[in-house]
Short mmCIF file of C-alpha atoms in Angstrom, two decimals:
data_model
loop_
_atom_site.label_atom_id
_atom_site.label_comp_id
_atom_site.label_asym_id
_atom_site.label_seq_id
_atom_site.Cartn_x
_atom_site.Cartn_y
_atom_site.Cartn_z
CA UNK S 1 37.01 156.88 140.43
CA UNK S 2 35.75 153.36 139.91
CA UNK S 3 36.45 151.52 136.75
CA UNK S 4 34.20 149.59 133.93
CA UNK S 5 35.43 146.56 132.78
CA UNK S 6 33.98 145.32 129.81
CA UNK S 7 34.27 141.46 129.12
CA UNK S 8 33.87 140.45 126.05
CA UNK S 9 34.82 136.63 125.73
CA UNK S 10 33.05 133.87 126.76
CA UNK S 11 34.25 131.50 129.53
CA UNK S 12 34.78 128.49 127.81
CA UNK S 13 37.31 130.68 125.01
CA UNK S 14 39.68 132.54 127.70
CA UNK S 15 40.44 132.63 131.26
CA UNK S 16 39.76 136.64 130.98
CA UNK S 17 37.01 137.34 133.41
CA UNK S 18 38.81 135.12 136.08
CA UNK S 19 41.96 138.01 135.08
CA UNK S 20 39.62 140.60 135.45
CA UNK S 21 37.75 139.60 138.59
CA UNK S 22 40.65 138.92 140.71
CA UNK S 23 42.19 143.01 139.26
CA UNK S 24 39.01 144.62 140.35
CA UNK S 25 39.16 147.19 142.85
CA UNK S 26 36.61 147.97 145.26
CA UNK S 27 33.59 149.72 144.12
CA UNK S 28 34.71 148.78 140.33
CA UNK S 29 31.93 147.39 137.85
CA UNK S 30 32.01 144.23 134.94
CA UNK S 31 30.09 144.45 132.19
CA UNK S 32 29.46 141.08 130.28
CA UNK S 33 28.86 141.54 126.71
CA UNK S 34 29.25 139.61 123.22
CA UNK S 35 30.36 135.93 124.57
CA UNK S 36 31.11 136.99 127.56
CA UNK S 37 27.54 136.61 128.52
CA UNK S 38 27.45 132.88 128.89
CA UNK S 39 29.13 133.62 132.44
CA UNK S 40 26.43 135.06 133.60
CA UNK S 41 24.43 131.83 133.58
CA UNK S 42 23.11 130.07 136.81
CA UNK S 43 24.63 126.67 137.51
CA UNK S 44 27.61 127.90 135.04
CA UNK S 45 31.43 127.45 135.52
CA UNK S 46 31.94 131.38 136.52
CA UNK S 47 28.43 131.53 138.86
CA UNK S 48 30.61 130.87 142.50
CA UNK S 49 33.56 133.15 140.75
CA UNK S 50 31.17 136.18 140.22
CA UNK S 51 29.53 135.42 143.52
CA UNK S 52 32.28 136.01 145.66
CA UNK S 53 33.70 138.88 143.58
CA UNK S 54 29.94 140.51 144.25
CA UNK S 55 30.81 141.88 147.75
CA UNK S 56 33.21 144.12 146.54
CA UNK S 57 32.68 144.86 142.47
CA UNK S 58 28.63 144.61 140.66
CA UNK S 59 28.38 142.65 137.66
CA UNK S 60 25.76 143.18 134.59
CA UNK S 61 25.55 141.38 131.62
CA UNK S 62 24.30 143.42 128.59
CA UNK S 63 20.59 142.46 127.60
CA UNK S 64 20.69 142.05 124.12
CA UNK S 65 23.63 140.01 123.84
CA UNK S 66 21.49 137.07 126.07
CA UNK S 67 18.61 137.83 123.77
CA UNK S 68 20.58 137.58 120.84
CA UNK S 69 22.23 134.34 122.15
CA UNK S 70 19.08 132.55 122.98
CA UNK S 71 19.59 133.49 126.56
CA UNK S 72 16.76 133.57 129.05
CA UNK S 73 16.58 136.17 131.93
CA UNK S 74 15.69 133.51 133.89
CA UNK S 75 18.36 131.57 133.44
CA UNK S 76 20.97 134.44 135.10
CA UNK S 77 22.12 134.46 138.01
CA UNK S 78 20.91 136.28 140.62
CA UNK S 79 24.21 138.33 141.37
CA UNK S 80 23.97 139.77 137.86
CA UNK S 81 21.70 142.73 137.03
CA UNK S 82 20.78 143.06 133.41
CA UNK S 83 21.02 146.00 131.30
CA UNK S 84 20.10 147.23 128.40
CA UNK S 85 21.57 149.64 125.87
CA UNK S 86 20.84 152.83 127.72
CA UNK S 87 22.39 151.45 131.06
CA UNK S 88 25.18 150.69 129.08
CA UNK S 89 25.63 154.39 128.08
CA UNK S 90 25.05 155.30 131.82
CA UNK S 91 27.97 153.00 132.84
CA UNK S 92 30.09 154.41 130.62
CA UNK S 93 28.99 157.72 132.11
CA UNK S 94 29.45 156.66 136.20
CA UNK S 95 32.57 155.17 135.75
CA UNK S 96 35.96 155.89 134.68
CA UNK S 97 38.49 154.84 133.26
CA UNK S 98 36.66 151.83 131.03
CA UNK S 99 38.90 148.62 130.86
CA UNK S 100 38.56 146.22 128.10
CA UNK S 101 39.39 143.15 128.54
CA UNK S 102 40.62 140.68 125.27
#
């Protein structure tokens, strides 16, 4: 089965997504939340990173963290479907194991 990996850190603090993108398998999912959430911004240091990990692996970034962050949907990029707290639970549900990432 396909594994969640939850990122929790934001770009500019640790290297981790870049860790994480290039150990995804095929069919796997990220989940930005917390910090981490800053990556998913357009024009950002991680937008061509994410982009060419999107043909293989989908990436979300959790809602409320980009609310709580002064983060405008508009302001994501385009590879990066947001979710909020009940897709979160149905992640958790679709895929197995979960993989956090520190």
């Amino acid at each position: 089965m396909a594994v969640l990996h939850l990122i929790s850190r934001s770009p500019q603090e640790s290297r981790t997504l870049e860790a994480c993108l290039a150990r995804a398998g095929e069919g796997d999912a990220v989940l930005l939340i917390e910090n981490a959430v800053y990556a998913a911004l357009k024009s950002g240091d991680c937008e061509a990173v994410i982009a060419a990990a999107a043909g293989k692996i989908r990436v979300y970034a959790l809602g409320p963290d980009l609310v709580a962050r002064g983060v405008e949907t508009s302001e994501v990029a385009e590879t990066i479907g947001i979710i909020d707290y009940d897709g979160f639970v149905d992640l958790t549900i679709d895929y197995h194991p979960i993989q956090s990432w520190f």
